[in-house]
XYZ file of C-alpha atoms in Angstrom:
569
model
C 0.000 0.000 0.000
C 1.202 3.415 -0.820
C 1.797 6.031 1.949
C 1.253 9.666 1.984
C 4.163 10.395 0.521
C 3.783 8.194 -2.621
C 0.292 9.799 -3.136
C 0.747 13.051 -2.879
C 3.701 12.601 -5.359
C 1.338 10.890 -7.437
C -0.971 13.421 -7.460
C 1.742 16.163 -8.143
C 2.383 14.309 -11.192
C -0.796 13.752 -12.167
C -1.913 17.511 -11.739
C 1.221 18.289 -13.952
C -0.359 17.095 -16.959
C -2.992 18.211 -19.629
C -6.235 16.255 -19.862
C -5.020 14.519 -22.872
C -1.874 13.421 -21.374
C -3.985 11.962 -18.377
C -5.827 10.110 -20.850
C -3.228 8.624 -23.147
C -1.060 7.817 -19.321
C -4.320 5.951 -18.426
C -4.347 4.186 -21.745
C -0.881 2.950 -21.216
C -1.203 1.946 -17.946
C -4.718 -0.311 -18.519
C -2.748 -1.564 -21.877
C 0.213 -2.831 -19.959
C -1.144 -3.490 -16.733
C 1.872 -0.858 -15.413
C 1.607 0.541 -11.694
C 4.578 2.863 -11.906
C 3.098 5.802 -13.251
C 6.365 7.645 -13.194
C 7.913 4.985 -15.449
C 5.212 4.993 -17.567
C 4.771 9.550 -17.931
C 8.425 8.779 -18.952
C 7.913 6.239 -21.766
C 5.123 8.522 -23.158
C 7.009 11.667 -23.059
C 10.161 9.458 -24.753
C 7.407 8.959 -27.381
C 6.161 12.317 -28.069
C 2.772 11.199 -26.081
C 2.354 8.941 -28.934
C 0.633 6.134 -27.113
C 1.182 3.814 -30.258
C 4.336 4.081 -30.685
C 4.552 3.844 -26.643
C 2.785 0.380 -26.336
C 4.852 -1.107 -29.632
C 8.471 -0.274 -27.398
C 7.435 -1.490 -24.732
C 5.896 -4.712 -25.520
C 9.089 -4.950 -28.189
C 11.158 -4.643 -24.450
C 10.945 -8.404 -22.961
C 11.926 -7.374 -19.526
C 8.445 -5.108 -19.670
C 6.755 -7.945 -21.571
C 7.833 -9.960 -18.678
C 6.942 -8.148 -15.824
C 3.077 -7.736 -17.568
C 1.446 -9.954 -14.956
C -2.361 -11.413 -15.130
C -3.374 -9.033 -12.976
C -7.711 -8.677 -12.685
C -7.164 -5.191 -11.630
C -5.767 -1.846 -12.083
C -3.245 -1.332 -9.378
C -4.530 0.281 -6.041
C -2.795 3.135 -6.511
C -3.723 4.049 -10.229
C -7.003 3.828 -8.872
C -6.683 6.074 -6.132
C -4.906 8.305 -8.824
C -7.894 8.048 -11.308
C -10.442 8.521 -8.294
C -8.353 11.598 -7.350
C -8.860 13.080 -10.986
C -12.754 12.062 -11.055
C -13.026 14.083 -7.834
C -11.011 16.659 -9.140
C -12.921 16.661 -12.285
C -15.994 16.448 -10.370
C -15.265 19.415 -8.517
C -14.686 21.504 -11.691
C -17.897 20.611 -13.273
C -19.531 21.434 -10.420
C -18.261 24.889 -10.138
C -18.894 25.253 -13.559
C -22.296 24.210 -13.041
C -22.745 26.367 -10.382
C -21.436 29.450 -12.320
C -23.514 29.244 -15.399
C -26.648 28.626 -12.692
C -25.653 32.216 -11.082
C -24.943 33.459 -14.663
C -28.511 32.805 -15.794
C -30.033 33.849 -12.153
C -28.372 36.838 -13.420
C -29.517 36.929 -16.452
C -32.970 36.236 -15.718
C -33.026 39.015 -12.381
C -31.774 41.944 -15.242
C -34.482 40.807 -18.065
C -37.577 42.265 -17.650
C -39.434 39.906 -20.493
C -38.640 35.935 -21.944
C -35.852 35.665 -24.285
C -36.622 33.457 -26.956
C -34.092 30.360 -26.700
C -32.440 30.982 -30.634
C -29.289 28.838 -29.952
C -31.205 24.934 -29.251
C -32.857 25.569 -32.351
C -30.259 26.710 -34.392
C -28.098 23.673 -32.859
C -30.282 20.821 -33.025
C -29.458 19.842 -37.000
C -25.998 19.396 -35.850
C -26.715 17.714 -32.737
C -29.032 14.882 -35.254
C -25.595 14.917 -37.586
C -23.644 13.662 -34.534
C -25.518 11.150 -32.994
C -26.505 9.570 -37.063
C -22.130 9.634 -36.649
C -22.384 7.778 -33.366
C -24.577 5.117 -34.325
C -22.541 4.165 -37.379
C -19.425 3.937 -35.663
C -21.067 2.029 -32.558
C -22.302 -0.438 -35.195
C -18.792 -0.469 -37.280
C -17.019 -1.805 -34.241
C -20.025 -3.932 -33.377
C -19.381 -5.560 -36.947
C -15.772 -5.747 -36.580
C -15.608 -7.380 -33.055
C -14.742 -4.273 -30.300
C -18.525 -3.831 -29.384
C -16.942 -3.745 -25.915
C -16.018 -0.314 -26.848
C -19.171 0.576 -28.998
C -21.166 -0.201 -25.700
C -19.145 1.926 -23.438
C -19.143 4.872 -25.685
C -16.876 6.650 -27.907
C -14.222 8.890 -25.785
C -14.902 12.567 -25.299
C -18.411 12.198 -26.972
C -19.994 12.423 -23.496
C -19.242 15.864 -21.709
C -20.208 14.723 -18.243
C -17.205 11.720 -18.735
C -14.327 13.747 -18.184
C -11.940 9.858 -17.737
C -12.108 7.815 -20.946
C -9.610 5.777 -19.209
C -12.619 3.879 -16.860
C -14.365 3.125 -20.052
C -11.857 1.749 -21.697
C -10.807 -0.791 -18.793
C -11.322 -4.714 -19.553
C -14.123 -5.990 -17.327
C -12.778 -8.227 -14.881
C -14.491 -11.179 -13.332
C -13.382 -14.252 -10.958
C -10.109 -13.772 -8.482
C -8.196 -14.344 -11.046
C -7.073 -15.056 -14.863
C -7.347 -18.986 -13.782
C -11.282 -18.221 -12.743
C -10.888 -16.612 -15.980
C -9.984 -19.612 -17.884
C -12.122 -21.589 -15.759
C -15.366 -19.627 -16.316
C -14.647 -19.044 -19.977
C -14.698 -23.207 -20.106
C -17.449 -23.668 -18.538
C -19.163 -20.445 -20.766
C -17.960 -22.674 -23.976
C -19.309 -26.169 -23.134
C -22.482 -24.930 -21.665
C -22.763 -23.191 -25.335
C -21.118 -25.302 -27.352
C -20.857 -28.596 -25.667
C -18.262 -30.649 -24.062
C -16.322 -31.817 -27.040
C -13.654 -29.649 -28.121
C -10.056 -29.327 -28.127
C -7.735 -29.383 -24.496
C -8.028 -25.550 -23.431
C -5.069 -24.196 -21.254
C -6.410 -24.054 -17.785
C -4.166 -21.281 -16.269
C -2.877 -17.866 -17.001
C -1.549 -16.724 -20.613
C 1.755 -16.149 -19.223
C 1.981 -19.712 -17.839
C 0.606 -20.775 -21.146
C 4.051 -19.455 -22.494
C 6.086 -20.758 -19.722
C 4.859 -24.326 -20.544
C 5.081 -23.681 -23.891
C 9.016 -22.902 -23.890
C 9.844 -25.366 -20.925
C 7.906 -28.123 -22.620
C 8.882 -27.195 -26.151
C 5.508 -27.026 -27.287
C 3.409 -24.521 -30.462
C 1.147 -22.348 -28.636
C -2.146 -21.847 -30.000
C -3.352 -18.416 -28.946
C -7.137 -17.633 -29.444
C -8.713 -14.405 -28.715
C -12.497 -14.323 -29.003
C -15.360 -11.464 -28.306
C -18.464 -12.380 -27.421
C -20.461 -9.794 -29.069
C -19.085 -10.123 -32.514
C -21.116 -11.950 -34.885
C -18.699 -14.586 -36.458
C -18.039 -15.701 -32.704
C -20.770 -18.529 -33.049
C -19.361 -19.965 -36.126
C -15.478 -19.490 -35.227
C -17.178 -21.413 -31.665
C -19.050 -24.203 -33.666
C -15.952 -24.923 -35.903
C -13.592 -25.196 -33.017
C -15.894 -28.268 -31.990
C -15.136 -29.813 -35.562
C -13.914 -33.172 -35.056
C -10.938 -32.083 -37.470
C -9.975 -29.199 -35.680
C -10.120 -31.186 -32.182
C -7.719 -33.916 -33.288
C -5.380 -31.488 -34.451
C -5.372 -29.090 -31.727
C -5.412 -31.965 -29.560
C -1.730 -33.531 -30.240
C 0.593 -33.656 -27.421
C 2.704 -30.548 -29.105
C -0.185 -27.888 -28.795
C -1.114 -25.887 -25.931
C -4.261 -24.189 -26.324
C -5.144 -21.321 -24.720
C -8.553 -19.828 -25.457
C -9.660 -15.927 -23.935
C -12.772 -13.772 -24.580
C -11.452 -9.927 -24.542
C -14.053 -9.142 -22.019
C -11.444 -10.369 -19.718
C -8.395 -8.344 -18.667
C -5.875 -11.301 -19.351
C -7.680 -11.647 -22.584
C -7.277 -7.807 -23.285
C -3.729 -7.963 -22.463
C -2.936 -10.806 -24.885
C -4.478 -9.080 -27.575
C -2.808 -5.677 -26.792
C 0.984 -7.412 -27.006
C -0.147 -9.897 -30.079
C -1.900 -6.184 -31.363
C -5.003 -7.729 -32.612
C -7.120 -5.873 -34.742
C -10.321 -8.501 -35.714
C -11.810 -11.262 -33.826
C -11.874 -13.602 -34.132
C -7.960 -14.590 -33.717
C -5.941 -17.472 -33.845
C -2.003 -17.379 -33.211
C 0.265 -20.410 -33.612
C 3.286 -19.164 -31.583
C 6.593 -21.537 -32.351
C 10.068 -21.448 -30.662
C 12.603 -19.561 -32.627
C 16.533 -19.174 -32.290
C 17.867 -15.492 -31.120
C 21.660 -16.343 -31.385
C 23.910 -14.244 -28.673
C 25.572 -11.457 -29.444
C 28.859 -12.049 -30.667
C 28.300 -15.267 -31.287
C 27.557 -17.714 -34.674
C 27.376 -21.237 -33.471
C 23.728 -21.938 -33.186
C 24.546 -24.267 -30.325
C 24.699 -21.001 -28.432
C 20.863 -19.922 -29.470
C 18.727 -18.882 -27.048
C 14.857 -19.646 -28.386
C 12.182 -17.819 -27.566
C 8.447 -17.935 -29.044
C 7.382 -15.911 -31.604
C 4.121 -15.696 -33.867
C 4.230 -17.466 -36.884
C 0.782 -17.461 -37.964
C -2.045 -15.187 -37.752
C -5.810 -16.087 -38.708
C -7.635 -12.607 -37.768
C -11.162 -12.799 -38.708
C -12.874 -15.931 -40.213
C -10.087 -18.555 -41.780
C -9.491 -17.373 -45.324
C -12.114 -16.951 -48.227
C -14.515 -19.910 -47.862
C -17.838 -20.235 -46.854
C -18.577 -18.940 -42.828
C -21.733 -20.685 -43.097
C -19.865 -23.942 -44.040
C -18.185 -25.103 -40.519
C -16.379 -28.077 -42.731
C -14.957 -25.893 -44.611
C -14.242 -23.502 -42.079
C -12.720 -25.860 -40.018
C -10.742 -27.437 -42.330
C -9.441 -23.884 -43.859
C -8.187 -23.187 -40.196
C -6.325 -26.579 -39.741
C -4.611 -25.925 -43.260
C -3.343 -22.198 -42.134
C -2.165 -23.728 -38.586
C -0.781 -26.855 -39.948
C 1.063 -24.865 -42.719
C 3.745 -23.142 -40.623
C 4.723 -26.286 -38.519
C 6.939 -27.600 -40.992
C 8.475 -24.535 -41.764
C 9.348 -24.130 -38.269
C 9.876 -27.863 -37.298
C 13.857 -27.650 -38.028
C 13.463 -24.764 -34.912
C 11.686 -26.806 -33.082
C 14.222 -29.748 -33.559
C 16.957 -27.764 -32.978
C 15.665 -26.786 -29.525
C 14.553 -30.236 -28.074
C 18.491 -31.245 -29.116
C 19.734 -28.492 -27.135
C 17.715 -29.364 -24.369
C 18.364 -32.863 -24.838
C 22.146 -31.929 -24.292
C 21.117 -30.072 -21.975
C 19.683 -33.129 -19.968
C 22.039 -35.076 -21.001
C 24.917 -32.802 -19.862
C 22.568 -32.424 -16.388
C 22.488 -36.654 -16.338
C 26.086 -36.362 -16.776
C 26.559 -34.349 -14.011
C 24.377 -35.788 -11.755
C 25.844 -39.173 -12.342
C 29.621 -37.848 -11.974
C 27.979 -36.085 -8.805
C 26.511 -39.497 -8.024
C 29.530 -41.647 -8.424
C 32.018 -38.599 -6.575
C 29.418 -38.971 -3.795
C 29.666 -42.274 -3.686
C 33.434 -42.592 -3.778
C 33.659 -39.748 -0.623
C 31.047 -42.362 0.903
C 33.733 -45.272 0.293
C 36.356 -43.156 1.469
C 34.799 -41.926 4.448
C 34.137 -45.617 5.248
C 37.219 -46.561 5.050
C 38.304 -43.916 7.059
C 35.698 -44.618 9.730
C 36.761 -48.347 9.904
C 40.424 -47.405 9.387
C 39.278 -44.982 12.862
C 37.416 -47.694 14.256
C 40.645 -50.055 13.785
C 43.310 -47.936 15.132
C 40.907 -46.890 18.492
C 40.775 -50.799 18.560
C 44.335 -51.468 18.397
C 45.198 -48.760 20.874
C 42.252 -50.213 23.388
C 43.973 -53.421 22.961
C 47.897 -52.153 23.340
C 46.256 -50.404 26.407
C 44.614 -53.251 27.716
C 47.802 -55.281 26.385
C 49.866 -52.889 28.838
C 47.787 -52.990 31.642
C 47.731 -56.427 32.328
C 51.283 -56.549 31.757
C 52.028 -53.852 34.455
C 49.405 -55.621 36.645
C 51.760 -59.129 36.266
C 54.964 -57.526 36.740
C 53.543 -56.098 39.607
C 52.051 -59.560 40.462
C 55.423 -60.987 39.720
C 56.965 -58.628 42.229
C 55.214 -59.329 44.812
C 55.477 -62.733 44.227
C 59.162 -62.460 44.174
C 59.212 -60.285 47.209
C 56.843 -62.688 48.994
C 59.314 -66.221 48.090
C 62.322 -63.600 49.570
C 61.133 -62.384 52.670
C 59.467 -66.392 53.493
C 63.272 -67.569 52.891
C 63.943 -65.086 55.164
C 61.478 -66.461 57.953
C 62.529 -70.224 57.280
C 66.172 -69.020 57.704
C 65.787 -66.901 60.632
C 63.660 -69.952 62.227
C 66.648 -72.520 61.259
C 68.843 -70.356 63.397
C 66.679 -70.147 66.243
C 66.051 -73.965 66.007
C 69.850 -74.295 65.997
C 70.285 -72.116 68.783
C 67.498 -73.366 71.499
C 68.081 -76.623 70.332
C 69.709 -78.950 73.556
C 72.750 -81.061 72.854
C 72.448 -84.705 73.421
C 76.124 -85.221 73.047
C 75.785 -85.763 69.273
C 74.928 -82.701 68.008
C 71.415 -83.408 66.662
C 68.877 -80.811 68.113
C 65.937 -82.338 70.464
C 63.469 -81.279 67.809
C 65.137 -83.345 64.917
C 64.822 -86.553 67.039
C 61.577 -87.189 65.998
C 61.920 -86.390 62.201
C 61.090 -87.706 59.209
C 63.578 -87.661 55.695
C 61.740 -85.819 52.752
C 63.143 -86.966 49.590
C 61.973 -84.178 46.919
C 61.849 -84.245 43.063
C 61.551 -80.590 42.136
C 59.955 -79.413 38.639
C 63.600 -78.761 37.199
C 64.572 -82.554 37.892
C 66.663 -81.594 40.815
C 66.385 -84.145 44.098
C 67.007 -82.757 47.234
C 66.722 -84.417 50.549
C 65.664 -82.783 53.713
C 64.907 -84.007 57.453
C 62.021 -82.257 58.655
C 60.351 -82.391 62.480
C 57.474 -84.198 63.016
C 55.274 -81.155 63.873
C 56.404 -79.108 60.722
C 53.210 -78.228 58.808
C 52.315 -79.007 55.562
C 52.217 -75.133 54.617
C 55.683 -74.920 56.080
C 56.884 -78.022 53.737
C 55.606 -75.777 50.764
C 56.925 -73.124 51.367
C 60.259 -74.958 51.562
C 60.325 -76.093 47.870
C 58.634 -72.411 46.774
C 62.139 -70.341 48.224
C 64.540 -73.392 46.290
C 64.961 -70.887 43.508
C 65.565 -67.626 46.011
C 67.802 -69.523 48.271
C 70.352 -70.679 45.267
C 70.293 -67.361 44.452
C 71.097 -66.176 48.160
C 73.909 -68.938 48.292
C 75.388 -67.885 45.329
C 75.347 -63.915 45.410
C 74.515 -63.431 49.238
C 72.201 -60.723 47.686
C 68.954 -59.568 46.794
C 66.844 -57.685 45.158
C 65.606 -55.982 48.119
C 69.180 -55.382 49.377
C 71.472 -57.326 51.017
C 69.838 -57.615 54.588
C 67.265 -60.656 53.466
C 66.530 -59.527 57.524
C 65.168 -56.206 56.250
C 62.537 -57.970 53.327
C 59.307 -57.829 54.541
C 55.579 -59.691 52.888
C 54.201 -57.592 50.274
C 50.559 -56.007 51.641
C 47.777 -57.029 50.321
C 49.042 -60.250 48.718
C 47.864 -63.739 48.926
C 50.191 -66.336 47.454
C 48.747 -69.366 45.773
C 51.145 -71.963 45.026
C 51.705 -73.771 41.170
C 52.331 -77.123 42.495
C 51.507 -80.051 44.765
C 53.336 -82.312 46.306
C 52.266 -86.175 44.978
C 53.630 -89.486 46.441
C 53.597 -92.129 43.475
C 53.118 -95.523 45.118
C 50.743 -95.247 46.474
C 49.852 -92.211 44.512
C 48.766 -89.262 46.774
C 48.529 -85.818 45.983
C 49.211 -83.538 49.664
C 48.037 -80.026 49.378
C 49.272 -77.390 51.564
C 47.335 -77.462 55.249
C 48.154 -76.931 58.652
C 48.365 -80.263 59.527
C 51.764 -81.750 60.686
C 53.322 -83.805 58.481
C 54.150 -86.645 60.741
C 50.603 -87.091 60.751
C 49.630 -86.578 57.063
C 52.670 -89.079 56.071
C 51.952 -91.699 58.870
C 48.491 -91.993 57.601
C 49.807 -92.766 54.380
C 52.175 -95.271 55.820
C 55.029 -92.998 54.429
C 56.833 -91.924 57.743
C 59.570 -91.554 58.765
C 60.611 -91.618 55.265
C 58.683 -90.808 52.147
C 59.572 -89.705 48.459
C 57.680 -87.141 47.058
C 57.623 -85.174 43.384
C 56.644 -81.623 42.426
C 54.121 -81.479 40.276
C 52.578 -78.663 38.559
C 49.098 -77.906 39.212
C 48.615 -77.944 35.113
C 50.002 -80.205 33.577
C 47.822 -83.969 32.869
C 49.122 -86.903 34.865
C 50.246 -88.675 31.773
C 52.958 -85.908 31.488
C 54.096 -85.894 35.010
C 54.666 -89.867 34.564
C 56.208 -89.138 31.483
C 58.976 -87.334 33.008
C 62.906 -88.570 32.342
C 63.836 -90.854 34.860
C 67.517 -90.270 33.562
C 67.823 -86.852 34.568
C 71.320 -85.974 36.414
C 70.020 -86.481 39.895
C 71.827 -83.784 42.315
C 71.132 -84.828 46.420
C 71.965 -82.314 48.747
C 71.096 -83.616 52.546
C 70.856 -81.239 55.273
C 70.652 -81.806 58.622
C-alpha cells in the first residue's frame, strides 16, 4: 500500500499534466497493466505522447513484456490516482455548473421579459448529424468485433465523462485469470458442448512458460463475445478435425474472450485488430551477441501465424470448410518451423544429457567420498581398537609384573622367615652329646623331586606343617640365588625384606607321592601325621608337580635326569 508520501507525489504528477496526457497515461497503464506511473509519464514523453508508438516499445522490451502480470485489476494506486482526478474533475464541473446557474439567475433578475431560446434551435441539425455519426461507428465496431467499446461509448463524446480511461478498462471477473480460464470453459461447453479441443487451464503467461519449458506450439485464441462470427469461429472449433489437431501432445491451447483483462492484455501485445484470432506461436533461435554457433541460441516464441477474422475466403456458413481452412493455415507453418523446433529439443536434450552427466559424476564422486569416508571410519574404528587393545595389552602386563613382584618379594622375605627360624632352632636346640637338636629326634627324611629334575633331601620335624613343607620347595629358587650372590633384590639384609601387603600367594604345584599315589596339598596339619596316615613316615619320596600339567605328562617325566642330592641336617 502506498503512503502519503507516494500519493501526494502521485498526485503532483498527475496535476502536472494536460487532460489529454492523463488520458493517453491511463491508456498505457490499462494496456500494460503498469503501476509505476512515473515509469510509464516517462515512456510517453520518450514517445512524443504517442501512445502507439509507446505500447509497440514497450511490448518490443521483454523485460516489460515480462513483468506484464495477469493481474484482474488496475493497481490500487492508479485507482486512487484516477479517483483523485474524477473528484477533481468532479469538482470543476460542479463549479462550472454552479457558475452558469448564477450566470442565468443573473440573467434572468436583469431581463424584464422571456428571451426566446435561438441557440437549441439553431443547434439541433448538428446535434441529429452527430448522434446519425455515433450510431454508425457504434455499429462499425459492433461488426468488426470491439462492441466492448461501442457499448461503453466513444471517448470525449460524453461531456459529463471527463476519464475515458474507466471506459476503456477490460471488465474483470473471478479472483483471477485462472477463474478466468475456468469460467470461460465452462461459458464454452455450456454453449457449445463438451467436445472440443484441451483448453489451457491457467494464465496466458503460464501458457508461455509451458510452452518454452515443454517445447511445445502455442495456440493463442482471442475471441469477443459480441461479434457476430463468434458462433461460427465457436461451432468450428468443436469440428472433429480441428479437435484432433489441436489436440496432439505438441499444442497448448489457450482460449480468452477480450471481455477479460488477461484476454485484453494478450491481444494488446499480439496487437489484434479482428476477432476472431488465432495465433500459432513456435520457438525460434535469437543467437547471442557475438556469437555464430547456433549451439549457443537462445529460443524464444514468436508468432508465426495469424488467422484474424474468419479462416481465409470460404464459406462462414460452411463449418467443414471452415474448419478445415483453419487446420490448413495452422498446420502450414509447422513444418516450416519444425527444423526450430528440432533444434531446440536437441539443445535441451544436451542439456539433460549434460545435467544426467553431471548428476551421475555427482553421483559416483558422492559415492566414492562415501567409500572413502568408510574406510576412514573403519580405518578410525581399527586404530581406536588397536590402541584399546595395546592399552589393555599394557595394563595387564604392568598388573603381572607387579604380580610378579610381589610374588618375588613374597618367596624372599618367606626364605627369610625359614632361615631366621633354622637359626633359632639351631640355637634353642639342647645337645644330646651328638649334636642333633631335640626337635630333629623325631623327624622324618623328605626326599623331593623338584619341577627342574633336581632331588634334594631334607629331614624335617614331626610337627612341621604341611604349609611350612611348601613353602620350603617355593624359596629353592631364592635360596640358590642367596647362596650364590649373598644378595637380593631388596638389598642385602634378606633380615630387612618384609611380605608384600595385600598379597595372597597361591602356590603352582603339589606335592604327589607315586606308590601309592597321593597328591598332599598345603594345610596346617603336621606332616608326621599326614605321612603316617599314608604309611610314608619316617621316610617318604615325594615329586613336584605342577598344578597344570595332565598326569600322563608328570609320569612321562625322564627318569635319567642328572640327579643332584643335597642332605641337610
Amino acid at each position: 500500500m502506498a503512503g502519503p508520501a507516494e500519493g501526494d507525489h502521485v498526485g503532483v504528477l498527475l496535476e502536472s499534466l494536460t487532460d489529454d496526457e492523463r488520458k493517453h497515461l491511463f491508456e498505457f497503464c490499462d494496456a500494460t497493466a503498469m503501476e509505476d506511473l512515473g515509469a510509464a509519464v516517462s515512456i510517453l514523453r520518450s514517445k512524443d505522447w504517442d501512445i502507439g508508438q509507446a505500447l509497440q516499445s514497450f511490448f518490443e522490451s521483454p523485460n516489460n513484456a515480462a513483468n506484464t502480470g495477469s493481474t484482474n485489476s488496475t493497481s490500487g494506486l492508479r485507482q486512487r490516482a484516477t479517483a483523485s482526478i474524477r473528484e477533481q474533475n468532479r469538482t470543476n464541473e460542479s463549479q462550472a455548473r454552479n457558475d452558469t446557474q448564477q450566470s442565468a439567475r443573473h440573467l434572468d433578475s436583469n431581463s424584464n421579459h422571456p428571451s426566446f431560446a435561438l441557440v437549441p434551435l439553431v443547434a439541433w441539425p448538428f446535434m441529429l448529424f452527430l448522434q446519425l455519426i455515433l450510431f454508425f461507428i457504434r455499429s462499425f465496431l459492433t461488426l468488426i468485433g470491439l462492441g466492448r467499446i461501442a457499448a461503453a461509448g466513444i471517448p470525449g463524446a460524453d461531456d459529463n465523462n471527463s476519464t475515458p480511461f474507466s471506459n476503456h478498462t477490460p471488465e474483470t471477473r473471478g479472483n483471477g485469470s485462472t477463474s478466468d480460464a475456468a469460467q470461460f470453459k465452462d461459458y464454452f461447453e455450456r454453449i457449445y458442448g463438451s467436445n472440443h479441443p484441451p483448453f489451457f487451464a491457467g494464465t496466458y503467461t503460464r501458457a508461455l512458460e509451458t510452452a518454452r519449458r515443454e517445447l511445445k506450439y502455442l495456440v493463442v485464441i482471442l475471441w469477443s463475445k459480441e461479434h457476430d462470427d463468434t458462433e461460427r469461429f465457436g461451432q468450428a472449433l468443436t469440428h472433429s478435425r480441428v479437435i484432433e489437431f489441436l489436440s496432439s501432445p505438441r499444442y497448448i491451447v489457450w482460449v480468452g474472450d477480450v471481455s477479460c483483462s488477461e484476454a485484453y492484455r494478450a491481444a494488446a501485445r499480439l496487437g489484434v485488430s479482428a476477432y476472431p484470432f488465432v495465433g500459432l506461436a513456435a520457438l525460434k533461435p535469437e543467437p547471442q551477441l557475438g556469437t555464430g554457433s547456433s549451439g549457443n541460441n537462445r529460443f524464444r516464441l514468436q508468432v508465426v501465424a495469424r488467422i484474424e477474422g474468419l479462416a481465409g475466403p470460404v464459406d462462414a456458413n460452411n463449418t467443414d470448410a471452415l474448419a478445415r481452412e483453419l487446420v490448413r493455415r495452422l498446420g502450414a507453418p509447422i513444418e516450416a518451423n519444425e527444423q526450430a523446433l528440432h533444434a531446440a529439443r536437441r539443445e535441451q536434450e544436451a542439456r539433460d544429457s549434460d545435467r544426467r552427466i553431471r548428476e551421475q559424476q555427482n553421483a559416483a564422486y558422492e559415492a566414492s567420498l562415501a567409500r572413502d569416508r568408510e574406510r576412514e571410519r573403519l580405518a578410525r574404528e581399527r586404530e581406536q581398537s588397536e590402541h584399546a587393545q595395546r592399552a589393555e595389552e599394557e595394563r595387564r602386563q604392568r598388573e603381572l609384573k607387579n604380580w610378579e613382584n610381589r610374588r618375588e618379594q613374597w618367596r624372599w622375605a618367606t626364605l627369610a622367615r625359614i632361615v631366621r627360624e633354622e637359626k633359632n632352632d639351631s640355637n634353642n636346640s639342647g645337645n644330646a652329646g651328638d649334636g642333633i637338636p631335640a626337635k630333629k629326634r623325631s623327624a622324618g627324611r623328605l626326599q623331593l623331586r623338584l619341577e627342574d629334575g633336581t632331588r634334594l633331601v631334607k629331614t624335617f620335624a614331626a610337627d612341621t606343617t604341611m604349609q611350612d613343607v611348601f613353602d620350603f620347595v617355593e624359596t629353592r629358587g631364592v635360596a640358590k640365588e642367596w647362596e650364590a650372590l649373598k644378595t637380593t633384590p631388596h638389598g642385602d639384609d634378606l633380615d630387612a625384606i618384609q611380605f608384600p601387603e595385600e598379597y595372597t600367594h597361591e602356590y603352582d604345584f603339589a606335592l604327589v607321592s607315586q606308590f601309592p599315589r597321593v597328591v598332599f596339598d598345603h594345610t596346617d596339619a603336621t606332616l608326621g601325621d599326614v605321612m603316617a596316615a599314608q604309611g610314608l613316615w619316617p621316610s617318604a619320596a615325594l615329586i613336584v608337580e605342577p598344578l597344570f600339567e595332565s598326569e600322563s605328562e608328570s609320569d612321562s617325566e625322564p627318569e635319567d635326569k642328572q640327579d643332584n642330592e643335597t642332605s641337610s641336617n
